[in-house]
Amino acid sequence: DLTKTGRTGKELEALLDADKFMRISNSVIIAKNSVTKIKPTFSTKFILTLKNGVSVDVTRSYYYKFREAYGI
């Protein structure tokens, strides 16, 4: 589920367990176990489908960290 907070992404990232959560763009942090589908694009990006059916982009800035975390 999407949640809005009054905190910055960096603040949330510092509070969350890095083994369970991952930042995939400047404005999106996901639960690692919520990913059901990973679709690569022609650019340096992925489109993820989450358990709740929402699609989100892994942006170029987070592409390599995502690949490493998921062993891609």
XYZ file of C-alpha atoms in Angstrom:
72
model
C 0.000 0.000 0.000
C 1.121 3.540 -0.661
C 1.640 5.737 2.346
C 2.456 9.437 2.535
C 4.383 10.806 5.482
C 5.764 14.155 6.540
C 9.281 12.702 6.482
C 11.865 12.856 3.729
C 12.911 9.737 1.865
C 16.319 9.841 3.558
C 14.696 10.015 7.001
C 12.458 7.032 6.240
C 15.311 5.084 4.704
C 17.334 5.539 7.907
C 14.422 4.327 10.061
C 13.513 1.234 8.019
C 15.259 -2.145 8.121
C 17.491 -2.286 5.014
C 17.029 -6.074 4.864
C 13.280 -5.601 4.345
C 12.923 -2.255 2.546
C 14.614 -0.633 -0.433
C 14.551 2.772 -2.017
C 13.941 2.537 -5.777
C 13.518 6.222 -6.658
C 13.707 9.607 -4.967
C 10.081 9.271 -3.901
C 9.477 5.507 -3.515
C 10.601 2.959 -0.914
C 9.279 -0.590 -1.281
C 9.089 -3.657 0.944
C 11.449 -6.114 -0.739
C 8.975 -8.978 -0.323
C 6.218 -7.040 -2.112
C 7.703 -7.439 -5.621
C 5.875 -9.982 -7.774
C 7.197 -9.045 -11.219
C 10.329 -7.319 -12.538
C 10.191 -6.015 -16.100
C 13.384 -4.587 -17.614
C 13.121 -1.661 -20.013
C 15.390 -0.649 -22.893
C 16.820 2.158 -20.798
C 18.578 1.644 -17.482
C 15.336 1.049 -15.578
C 12.980 -1.616 -14.272
C 9.204 -1.573 -13.878
C 8.052 -3.504 -10.820
C 4.625 -4.930 -10.103
C 3.880 -5.158 -6.405
C 1.592 -7.603 -4.579
C -1.141 -4.962 -4.416
C -1.076 -4.583 -8.232
C 0.647 -1.189 -8.248
C 3.413 -0.652 -10.827
C 6.435 1.437 -9.845
C 9.659 2.348 -11.613
C 13.174 1.679 -10.408
C 14.864 4.836 -11.654
C 18.338 5.027 -13.169
C 19.839 6.355 -9.945
C 18.807 3.177 -8.091
C 19.120 0.683 -10.967
C 22.471 -0.846 -9.998
C 21.628 -1.072 -6.282
C 18.388 -2.842 -7.209
C 20.181 -5.271 -9.529
C 22.674 -6.107 -6.811
C 19.981 -6.582 -4.147
C 17.947 -8.922 -6.377
C 20.908 -10.703 -7.962
C 20.007 -9.625 -11.486
